[in-house]
mmCIF file of C-alpha atoms and ligand atoms in Angstrom:
data_model
loop_
_atom_site.group_PDB
_atom_site.id
_atom_site.type_symbol
_atom_site.label_atom_id
_atom_site.label_comp_id
_atom_site.label_asym_id
_atom_site.label_seq_id
_atom_site.Cartn_x
_atom_site.Cartn_y
_atom_site.Cartn_z
ATOM 1 C CA MET A 1 -189.718 86.333 -6.752
ATOM 2 C CA PRO A 2 -187.480 87.713 -3.991
ATOM 3 C CA VAL A 3 -185.838 85.112 -1.769
ATOM 4 C CA LYS A 4 -187.427 84.991 1.710
ATOM 5 C CA THR A 5 -185.360 86.390 4.555
ATOM 6 C CA ILE A 6 -184.648 85.282 8.102
ATOM 7 C CA THR A 7 -184.071 87.883 10.825
ATOM 8 C CA LEU A 8 -180.782 87.733 12.714
ATOM 9 C CA ASN A 9 -180.508 88.439 16.464
ATOM 10 C CA ASN A 10 -179.543 92.074 15.674
ATOM 11 C CA GLY A 11 -182.636 92.689 13.505
ATOM 12 C CA VAL A 12 -180.763 92.422 10.177
ATOM 13 C CA ALA A 13 -182.571 90.419 7.455
ATOM 14 C CA MET A 14 -180.587 87.683 5.704
ATOM 15 C CA PRO A 15 -181.899 85.945 2.539
ATOM 16 C CA GLU A 16 -182.405 82.255 3.331
ATOM 17 C CA ILE A 17 -180.869 81.091 0.037
ATOM 18 C CA GLY A 18 -177.427 82.387 -0.862
ATOM 19 C CA LEU A 19 -174.849 81.650 -3.531
ATOM 20 C CA GLY A 20 -171.776 79.617 -2.529
ATOM 21 C CA THR A 21 -168.528 80.649 -4.214
ATOM 22 C CA TRP A 22 -165.948 78.076 -3.068
ATOM 23 C CA LYS A 23 -164.102 76.552 -6.053
ATOM 24 C CA ALA A 24 -166.141 78.677 -8.436
ATOM 25 C CA ASP A 25 -162.980 80.314 -9.586
ATOM 26 C CA GLU A 26 -162.339 79.401 -13.182
ATOM 27 C CA GLU A 27 -161.295 82.576 -14.989
ATOM 28 C CA GLY A 28 -164.328 84.585 -16.070
ATOM 29 C CA ILE A 29 -166.941 82.029 -14.965
ATOM 30 C CA LEU A 30 -167.436 83.451 -11.499
ATOM 31 C CA ALA A 31 -168.149 87.023 -12.644
ATOM 32 C CA LYS A 32 -170.687 85.698 -15.147
ATOM 33 C CA THR A 33 -172.233 83.502 -12.438
ATOM 34 C CA ILE A 34 -172.612 86.380 -9.967
ATOM 35 C CA LYS A 35 -174.323 88.554 -12.550
ATOM 36 C CA LYS A 36 -176.623 85.732 -13.636
ATOM 37 C CA ALA A 37 -177.424 84.800 -10.044
ATOM 38 C CA VAL A 38 -178.350 88.382 -9.158
ATOM 39 C CA ASP A 39 -180.538 88.587 -12.288
ATOM 40 C CA LEU A 40 -182.309 85.422 -11.123
ATOM 41 C CA GLY A 41 -182.976 86.878 -7.661
ATOM 42 C CA TYR A 42 -179.983 85.866 -5.499
ATOM 43 C CA ARG A 43 -179.023 88.652 -3.106
ATOM 44 C CA HIS A 44 -176.929 86.736 -0.557
ATOM 45 C CA ILE A 45 -173.377 85.837 -1.655
ATOM 46 C CA ASP A 46 -171.106 83.715 0.521
ATOM 47 C CA CYS A 47 -167.416 84.553 0.165
ATOM 48 C CA ALA A 48 -164.193 83.917 2.096
ATOM 49 C CA LYS A 49 -160.648 85.237 1.983
ATOM 50 C CA ILE A 50 -159.268 81.687 1.647
ATOM 51 C CA TYR A 51 -161.306 80.957 -1.514
ATOM 52 C CA GLY A 52 -158.871 83.258 -3.333
ATOM 53 C CA ASN A 53 -161.552 84.630 -5.656
ATOM 54 C CA GLN A 54 -162.821 87.740 -3.893
ATOM 55 C CA LYS A 55 -161.180 90.127 -6.383
ATOM 56 C CA GLU A 56 -163.179 88.622 -9.232
ATOM 57 C CA ILE A 57 -166.337 88.715 -7.099
ATOM 58 C CA GLY A 58 -165.601 92.360 -6.229
ATOM 59 C CA LYS A 59 -165.270 93.285 -9.884
ATOM 60 C CA ALA A 60 -168.600 91.591 -10.656
ATOM 61 C CA LEU A 61 -170.264 93.317 -7.685
ATOM 62 C CA SER A 62 -168.971 96.706 -8.832
ATOM 63 C CA GLU A 63 -170.706 96.206 -12.179
ATOM 64 C CA LEU A 64 -174.142 95.327 -10.736
ATOM 65 C CA THR A 65 -177.028 97.749 -11.000
ATOM 66 C CA VAL A 66 -178.797 96.377 -7.893
ATOM 67 C CA PRO A 67 -178.424 98.836 -4.969
ATOM 68 C CA ARG A 68 -175.798 97.782 -2.427
ATOM 69 C CA LYS A 69 -178.375 97.878 0.384
ATOM 70 C CA ASP A 70 -180.341 95.068 -1.326
ATOM 71 C CA LEU A 71 -177.367 92.700 -1.306
ATOM 72 C CA PHE A 72 -176.237 90.551 1.615
ATOM 73 C CA ILE A 73 -172.513 89.923 1.343
ATOM 74 C CA VAL A 74 -170.800 87.498 3.699
ATOM 75 C CA SER A 75 -167.085 86.849 4.107
ATOM 76 C CA LYS A 76 -164.846 84.988 6.538
ATOM 77 C CA ILE A 77 -161.476 85.639 8.137
ATOM 78 C CA TRP A 78 -158.928 82.848 7.889
ATOM 79 C CA GLN A 79 -157.126 81.296 10.835
ATOM 80 C CA ASN A 80 -153.893 83.238 10.260
ATOM 81 C CA VAL A 81 -155.472 86.557 11.280
ATOM 82 C CA HIS A 82 -156.934 85.439 14.629
ATOM 83 C CA ARG A 83 -154.471 87.515 16.640
ATOM 84 C CA PRO A 84 -156.687 90.414 17.773
ATOM 85 C CA GLU A 85 -154.355 93.055 16.349
ATOM 86 C CA LEU A 86 -154.748 91.486 12.874
ATOM 87 C CA VAL A 87 -158.561 91.317 12.722
ATOM 88 C CA ALA A 88 -159.374 94.907 11.651
ATOM 89 C CA GLY A 89 -156.737 94.774 8.906
ATOM 90 C CA ALA A 90 -158.159 91.437 7.713
ATOM 91 C CA LEU A 91 -161.584 93.044 7.307
ATOM 92 C CA ASP A 92 -160.060 95.998 5.413
ATOM 93 C CA ASP A 93 -158.281 93.560 3.098
ATOM 94 C CA ILE A 94 -161.569 91.695 2.408
ATOM 95 C CA LEU A 95 -163.420 94.965 1.761
ATOM 96 C CA ASP A 96 -160.655 96.023 -0.572
ATOM 97 C CA GLU A 97 -160.847 92.763 -2.559
ATOM 98 C CA LEU A 98 -164.636 92.888 -2.737
ATOM 99 C CA GLN A 99 -164.615 96.641 -3.561
ATOM 100 C CA LEU A 100 -167.131 97.262 -0.758
ATOM 101 C CA GLU A 101 -167.484 99.791 2.044
ATOM 102 C CA TYR A 102 -169.088 97.306 4.408
ATOM 103 C CA LEU A 103 -169.993 93.625 4.779
ATOM 104 C CA ASP A 104 -173.390 92.398 5.911
ATOM 105 C CA LEU A 105 -171.807 89.548 7.850
ATOM 106 C CA LEU A 106 -168.234 88.643 8.781
ATOM 107 C CA LEU A 107 -167.509 85.171 10.171
ATOM 108 C CA ILE A 108 -164.573 83.567 11.954
ATOM 109 C CA HIS A 109 -164.022 80.735 9.448
ATOM 110 C CA TRP A 110 -162.813 78.080 11.937
ATOM 111 C CA PRO A 111 -162.472 78.104 15.742
ATOM 112 C CA TYR A 112 -158.703 77.604 15.835
ATOM 113 C CA ALA A 113 -155.785 79.833 14.961
ATOM 114 C CA GLN A 114 -152.848 79.433 12.587
ATOM 115 C CA LYS A 115 -149.620 81.419 12.614
ATOM 116 C CA PRO A 116 -149.762 84.691 10.611
ATOM 117 C CA GLU A 117 -147.555 83.263 7.864
ATOM 118 C CA SER A 118 -149.668 80.089 7.492
ATOM 119 C CA ASP A 119 -152.522 80.275 4.995
ATOM 120 C CA THR A 120 -152.818 76.564 4.274
ATOM 121 C CA MET A 121 -156.177 74.767 4.273
ATOM 122 C CA ASN A 122 -154.442 71.639 5.575
ATOM 123 C CA PRO A 123 -152.538 72.678 8.679
ATOM 124 C CA THR A 124 -149.954 70.582 10.446
ATOM 125 C CA VAL A 125 -149.126 71.073 14.090
ATOM 126 C CA ASP A 126 -146.420 73.608 13.106
ATOM 127 C CA ASP A 127 -149.060 75.866 11.539
ATOM 128 C CA LEU A 128 -151.116 76.201 14.723
ATOM 129 C CA ASP A 129 -151.084 79.341 16.862
ATOM 130 C CA ASN A 130 -152.190 79.825 20.463
ATOM 131 C CA VAL A 131 -154.852 82.512 20.216
ATOM 132 C CA PRO A 132 -157.880 82.244 22.506
ATOM 133 C CA ILE A 133 -161.127 82.378 20.538
ATOM 134 C CA MET A 134 -162.529 85.033 22.862
ATOM 135 C CA ASP A 135 -159.600 87.346 22.037
ATOM 136 C CA THR A 136 -160.458 87.080 18.343
ATOM 137 C CA TRP A 137 -164.166 87.433 19.108
ATOM 138 C CA ARG A 138 -163.654 90.657 21.099
ATOM 139 C CA ALA A 139 -161.779 92.093 18.105
ATOM 140 C CA MET A 140 -164.742 91.048 15.917
ATOM 141 C CA GLU A 141 -167.126 92.814 18.333
ATOM 142 C CA ALA A 142 -165.062 95.996 18.009
ATOM 143 C CA LEU A 143 -165.542 95.891 14.218
ATOM 144 C CA LEU A 144 -169.264 96.476 14.662
ATOM 145 C CA ASP A 145 -168.479 99.917 16.073
ATOM 146 C CA SER A 146 -166.480 100.790 12.943
ATOM 147 C CA GLY A 147 -169.574 100.500 10.708
ATOM 148 C CA LYS A 148 -167.596 98.329 8.282
ATOM 149 C CA VAL A 149 -169.637 95.256 9.159
ATOM 150 C CA ARG A 150 -173.337 94.980 10.039
ATOM 151 C CA SER A 151 -173.245 91.567 11.736
ATOM 152 C CA ILE A 152 -170.651 89.158 13.062
ATOM 153 C CA GLY A 153 -170.751 85.411 13.426
ATOM 154 C CA VAL A 154 -168.810 82.186 13.425
ATOM 155 C CA SER A 155 -168.348 79.107 11.274
ATOM 156 C CA ASN A 156 -167.573 75.494 12.150
ATOM 157 C CA PHE A 157 -168.174 76.161 15.867
ATOM 158 C CA ASN A 158 -169.579 73.166 17.730
ATOM 159 C CA GLN A 159 -171.921 73.303 20.719
ATOM 160 C CA ALA A 160 -169.228 72.830 23.356
ATOM 161 C CA ILE A 161 -167.317 75.859 22.076
ATOM 162 C CA LEU A 162 -170.440 78.025 21.843
ATOM 163 C CA GLU A 163 -171.516 77.033 25.349
ATOM 164 C CA LYS A 164 -168.229 78.342 26.718
ATOM 165 C CA MET A 165 -168.231 81.401 24.537
ATOM 166 C CA ILE A 166 -171.783 82.791 24.786
ATOM 167 C CA PRO A 167 -171.664 83.851 28.471
ATOM 168 C CA GLN A 168 -168.526 85.877 27.720
ATOM 169 C CA CYS A 169 -169.821 87.677 24.627
ATOM 170 C CA ARG A 170 -170.877 91.314 24.485
ATOM 171 C CA VAL A 171 -172.449 90.391 21.140
ATOM 172 C CA VAL A 172 -173.687 86.829 20.650
ATOM 173 C CA PRO A 173 -172.776 85.491 17.168
ATOM 174 C CA ALA A 174 -175.605 86.188 14.716
ATOM 175 C CA VAL A 175 -174.822 83.113 12.611
ATOM 176 C CA ASN A 176 -173.007 79.799 12.854
ATOM 177 C CA GLN A 177 -172.165 78.469 9.384
ATOM 178 C CA VAL A 178 -171.618 74.706 9.513
ATOM 179 C CA GLU A 179 -171.703 71.685 7.213
ATOM 180 C CA ILE A 180 -175.304 70.527 6.965
ATOM 181 C CA HIS A 181 -176.897 68.255 4.388
ATOM 182 C CA PRO A 182 -179.051 65.130 4.665
ATOM 183 C CA TYR A 183 -175.948 62.990 5.360
ATOM 184 C CA ASN A 184 -174.713 65.315 8.148
ATOM 185 C CA GLN A 185 -177.806 66.671 9.876
ATOM 186 C CA ALA A 186 -176.407 67.901 13.239
ATOM 187 C CA PRO A 187 -179.847 68.100 14.938
ATOM 188 C CA GLU A 188 -178.490 68.927 18.426
ATOM 189 C CA LEU A 189 -176.273 71.731 17.150
ATOM 190 C CA VAL A 190 -179.112 73.195 15.052
ATOM 191 C CA LYS A 191 -181.463 73.061 18.057
ATOM 192 C CA PHE A 192 -178.858 74.615 20.379
ATOM 193 C CA CYS A 193 -178.108 77.476 17.981
ATOM 194 C CA GLN A 194 -181.756 78.201 17.295
ATOM 195 C CA GLU A 195 -182.574 78.193 21.033
ATOM 196 C CA ASN A 196 -179.785 80.736 21.495
ATOM 197 C CA ASN A 197 -180.933 82.997 18.640
ATOM 198 C CA ILE A 198 -178.040 82.045 16.401
ATOM 199 C CA VAL A 199 -179.122 81.456 12.801
ATOM 200 C CA VAL A 200 -177.599 78.318 11.281
ATOM 201 C CA THR A 201 -176.336 78.509 7.718
ATOM 202 C CA GLY A 202 -175.750 75.087 6.180
ATOM 203 C CA TYR A 203 -172.774 74.857 3.882
ATOM 204 C CA CYS A 204 -172.358 72.038 1.339
ATOM 205 C CA PRO A 205 -176.180 71.814 1.414
ATOM 206 C CA LEU A 206 -176.019 69.437 -1.562
ATOM 207 C CA GLY A 207 -173.177 67.404 -0.091
ATOM 208 C CA GLY A 208 -170.633 69.207 -2.269
ATOM 209 C CA THR A 209 -168.815 67.209 -4.908
ATOM 210 C CA LYS A 210 -167.719 64.291 -2.716
ATOM 211 C CA ILE A 211 -170.876 63.237 -0.895
ATOM 212 C CA SER A 212 -173.590 61.601 -2.963
ATOM 213 C CA VAL A 213 -176.676 63.071 -1.270
ATOM 214 C CA MET A 214 -178.320 63.623 -4.633
ATOM 215 C CA ASP A 215 -178.004 59.904 -5.508
ATOM 216 C CA ASP A 216 -179.813 58.831 -2.354
ATOM 217 C CA ASP A 217 -182.779 56.547 -3.154
ATOM 218 C CA PHE A 218 -185.065 58.116 -0.532
ATOM 219 C CA ILE A 219 -184.284 61.644 -1.749
ATOM 220 C CA LYS A 220 -184.867 60.550 -5.336
ATOM 221 C CA ARG A 221 -188.268 59.091 -4.384
ATOM 222 C CA VAL A 222 -189.259 62.337 -2.628
ATOM 223 C CA ALA A 223 -188.084 64.294 -5.687
ATOM 224 C CA ASN A 224 -190.290 62.137 -7.926
ATOM 225 C CA ALA A 225 -193.266 62.694 -5.635
ATOM 226 C CA HIS A 226 -192.820 66.478 -5.876
ATOM 227 C CA ALA A 227 -191.828 66.518 -9.551
ATOM 228 C CA CYS A 228 -188.574 68.269 -8.681
ATOM 229 C CA THR A 229 -184.879 67.374 -8.508
ATOM 230 C CA PRO A 230 -182.994 65.715 -5.614
ATOM 231 C CA ALA A 231 -181.078 68.981 -5.155
ATOM 232 C CA GLN A 232 -184.335 70.856 -4.631
ATOM 233 C CA VAL A 233 -185.402 68.259 -2.061
ATOM 234 C CA ALA A 234 -182.113 68.594 -0.141
ATOM 235 C CA LEU A 235 -182.394 72.399 -0.075
ATOM 236 C CA SER A 236 -186.103 72.318 0.858
ATOM 237 C CA TRP A 237 -185.330 69.970 3.748
ATOM 238 C CA SER A 238 -182.762 72.418 5.192
ATOM 239 C CA LEU A 239 -185.017 75.434 4.771
ATOM 240 C CA ALA A 240 -187.907 73.616 6.486
ATOM 241 C CA ARG A 241 -185.595 73.203 9.517
ATOM 242 C CA GLY A 242 -184.912 76.951 9.554
ATOM 243 C CA VAL A 243 -181.405 76.374 8.170
ATOM 244 C CA VAL A 244 -180.189 78.907 5.574
ATOM 245 C CA VAL A 245 -178.607 77.324 2.462
ATOM 246 C CA ILE A 246 -175.745 78.530 0.258
ATOM 247 C CA PRO A 247 -175.554 76.086 -2.675
ATOM 248 C CA LYS A 248 -172.765 76.736 -5.171
ATOM 249 C CA SER A 249 -173.437 76.424 -8.863
ATOM 250 C CA THR A 250 -171.902 78.024 -11.923
ATOM 251 C CA ASN A 251 -174.566 76.479 -14.157
ATOM 252 C CA GLU A 252 -177.418 78.759 -15.177
ATOM 253 C CA LEU A 253 -180.105 76.100 -15.069
ATOM 254 C CA ARG A 254 -179.048 74.791 -11.660
ATOM 255 C CA LEU A 255 -178.744 78.321 -10.256
ATOM 256 C CA GLU A 256 -182.368 78.860 -11.190
ATOM 257 C CA GLN A 257 -183.438 75.438 -9.922
ATOM 258 C CA ASN A 258 -181.821 76.025 -6.527
ATOM 259 C CA LEU A 259 -184.084 79.026 -5.898
ATOM 260 C CA LYS A 260 -187.245 76.984 -6.400
ATOM 261 C CA THR A 261 -187.930 74.898 -3.351
ATOM 262 C CA VAL A 262 -190.888 72.683 -2.469
ATOM 263 C CA THR A 263 -192.903 72.015 0.697
ATOM 264 C CA LEU A 264 -192.109 68.577 2.079
ATOM 265 C CA THR A 265 -194.697 66.695 4.138
ATOM 266 C CA SER A 266 -194.115 66.121 7.852
ATOM 267 C CA ASP A 267 -193.774 62.380 7.138
ATOM 268 C CA GLU A 268 -191.080 63.077 4.560
ATOM 269 C CA MET A 269 -189.287 65.420 6.981
ATOM 270 C CA ARG A 270 -189.347 62.712 9.678
ATOM 271 C CA MET A 271 -187.955 60.065 7.311
ATOM 272 C CA PHE A 272 -184.778 62.087 6.738
ATOM 273 C CA SER A 273 -183.450 60.966 10.107
ATOM 274 C CA LYS A 274 -183.145 57.440 8.649
ATOM 275 C CA ILE A 275 -180.603 58.482 6.024
ATOM 276 C CA GLU A 276 -178.190 60.293 8.413
ATOM 277 C CA LYS A 277 -174.588 59.084 7.924
ATOM 278 C CA HIS A 278 -172.523 61.650 9.890
ATOM 279 C CA GLU A 279 -170.542 62.051 6.698
ATOM 280 C CA ARG A 280 -168.558 65.290 6.437
ATOM 281 C CA LYS A 281 -166.942 66.722 3.382
ATOM 282 C CA VAL A 282 -164.883 69.430 5.066
ATOM 283 C CA ASP A 283 -162.575 68.895 7.993
ATOM 284 C CA PRO A 284 -159.128 70.405 7.628
ATOM 285 C CA GLY A 285 -156.660 69.010 10.104
ATOM 286 C CA ARG A 286 -158.905 65.954 10.529
ATOM 287 C CA ASP A 287 -155.916 63.845 11.532
ATOM 288 C CA LEU A 288 -154.428 66.342 13.968
ATOM 289 C CA LYS A 289 -154.841 65.225 17.557
ATOM 290 C CA GLU A 290 -154.460 68.901 18.566
ATOM 291 C CA LEU A 291 -157.649 69.752 16.636
ATOM 292 C CA GLU A 292 -159.793 66.849 17.805
ATOM 293 C CA TRP A 293 -161.919 69.243 19.847
ATOM 294 C CA VAL A 294 -163.011 71.001 16.653
ATOM 295 C CA PHE A 295 -164.298 67.929 14.836
ATOM 296 C CA HIS A 296 -165.434 65.486 17.481
ATOM 297 C CA GLU A 297 -168.281 67.158 19.235
ATOM 298 C CA ASP A 298 -168.763 64.494 21.872
ATOM 299 C CA THR A 299 -165.241 65.018 23.177
ATOM 300 C CA ALA A 300 -165.071 68.710 22.391
ATOM 301 C CA ALA A 301 -163.195 70.472 25.120
ATOM 302 C CA CYS A 302 -162.018 73.686 23.560
ATOM 303 C CA PRO A 303 -158.672 74.475 25.207
ATOM 304 C CA LEU A 304 -158.606 78.089 24.123
ATOM 305 C CA ILE A 305 -161.451 80.282 25.247
HETATM 306 N N1 NAP B 1 -167.681 77.785 6.236
HETATM 307 C C1 NAP B 1 -167.022 76.801 5.677
HETATM 308 O O1 NAP B 1 -166.063 76.238 6.248
HETATM 309 C C2 NAP B 1 -167.429 76.330 4.312
HETATM 310 C C3 NAP B 1 -166.945 75.105 3.852
HETATM 311 C C4 NAP B 1 -167.368 74.667 2.597
HETATM 312 C C5 NAP B 1 -168.235 75.437 1.833
HETATM 313 N N2 NAP B 1 -168.665 76.649 2.301
HETATM 314 C C6 NAP B 1 -169.583 77.504 1.480
HETATM 315 O O2 NAP B 1 -170.714 76.712 1.129
HETATM 316 C C7 NAP B 1 -170.886 76.748 -0.291
HETATM 317 C C8 NAP B 1 -171.563 75.486 -0.775
HETATM 318 O O3 NAP B 1 -170.771 74.335 -0.515
HETATM 319 P P1 NAP B 1 -170.075 73.495 -1.683
HETATM 320 O O4 NAP B 1 -169.827 74.410 -2.826
HETATM 321 O O5 NAP B 1 -168.903 72.774 -1.133
HETATM 322 O O6 NAP B 1 -171.133 72.370 -2.023
HETATM 323 P P2 NAP B 1 -172.661 72.330 -2.518
HETATM 324 O O7 NAP B 1 -173.203 73.675 -2.756
HETATM 325 O O8 NAP B 1 -173.352 71.397 -1.601
HETATM 326 O O9 NAP B 1 -172.502 71.549 -3.895
HETATM 327 C C9 NAP B 1 -171.916 72.137 -5.014
HETATM 328 C C10 NAP B 1 -171.867 71.084 -6.115
HETATM 329 O O10 NAP B 1 -173.202 70.716 -6.494
HETATM 330 C C11 NAP B 1 -173.417 70.998 -7.883
HETATM 331 N N3 NAP B 1 -174.795 71.511 -7.987
HETATM 332 C C12 NAP B 1 -175.270 72.725 -7.632
HETATM 333 N N4 NAP B 1 -176.597 72.802 -7.835
HETATM 334 C C13 NAP B 1 -176.981 71.603 -8.323
HETATM 335 C C14 NAP B 1 -178.233 71.068 -8.750
HETATM 336 N N5 NAP B 1 -179.345 71.786 -8.683
HETATM 337 N N6 NAP B 1 -178.247 69.790 -9.215
HETATM 338 C C15 NAP B 1 -177.125 69.057 -9.298
HETATM 339 N N7 NAP B 1 -175.906 69.505 -8.914
HETATM 340 C C16 NAP B 1 -175.836 70.773 -8.439
HETATM 341 C C17 NAP B 1 -172.358 72.020 -8.261
HETATM 342 O O11 NAP B 1 -171.977 71.862 -9.613
HETATM 343 P P3 NAP B 1 -172.242 73.033 -10.717
HETATM 344 O O12 NAP B 1 -171.505 74.265 -10.250
HETATM 345 O O13 NAP B 1 -171.689 72.456 -11.959
HETATM 346 O O14 NAP B 1 -173.740 73.232 -10.763
HETATM 347 C C18 NAP B 1 -171.194 71.618 -7.351
HETATM 348 O O15 NAP B 1 -170.473 70.536 -7.920
HETATM 349 C C19 NAP B 1 -169.453 76.945 -0.795
HETATM 350 O O16 NAP B 1 -169.421 77.324 -2.152
HETATM 351 C C20 NAP B 1 -168.952 77.984 0.167
HETATM 352 O O17 NAP B 1 -169.435 79.273 -0.184
HETATM 353 C C21 NAP B 1 -168.298 77.097 3.538
#
């Protein structure tokens, strides 16, 4: 069965379940996983320059028999190419690694910049660069005219940043990819994005490896009631909120399982609010005072628009 799609604000259709690829980089496993996933019906693949595995993904993509137009390939530019003059080259580099002529969606991975020579995932203050987000965004907008990318969006952008950004955009981001799972539900951000025609993609939809969403007693009870797994409950909950999911698995059985979601009752959906923990897996630079505005939404005052 084909995965259902959601329509972006530019009319492009994006499959609502995609395959995550972060840390799926053991030699040989990833290529096998991509091929298996596509056989099972996955069409949306979530990549990023910083994951360091796009060459292997590109090789696997080049060997697929599915037409390119049926795939939905996403990638993200890292913080060290935020300077506007570096953005087009960063896209070319991604296309080169993935062996593609165009991407379906390119995201700004995080809303802050690092110096060109800094590709760390754990920046210190010396890694940071002073590049206004709108300068990077205007360079992203220009990429649409090149035909090398069908849609552009952002990732890890909170509401305060988007509120400042949207009135200045020629093209409003099509997607905001943020951490969303039952222990980090972000209801205000989801509502804000959806009201502004920005599709939310939830990353770490299963809580990743560190957050024990799948051991939650409530989720386990719901899974029992629907004769499915806790992972399927977590994914079904996101999809019922209109949030796209990109679970990562390199296991054949779990890849298949993650495509089969269930319909939760409205009572079950309501009860999820009781298990919220505001627990995040991913927050690089979490201890940097200079990046507080990225991670603490209530005090978010983006200095660089
Ligand atoms: N934009 C961003 O800043 C950002 C940040 C983080 C992640 N992402 C994207 O989001 C994707 C997903 O996030 P994630 O990989 O951190 O976490 P995740 O998808 O929530 O969880 C992945 C973990 O769950 C396991 N798993 C998968 N399906 C399962 C199932 N049905 N039952 C039990 N366990 C299952 C996987 O192990 P097995 O592989 O062994 O099945 C893996 O250990 C990433 O791969 C990446 O593409 C984006």
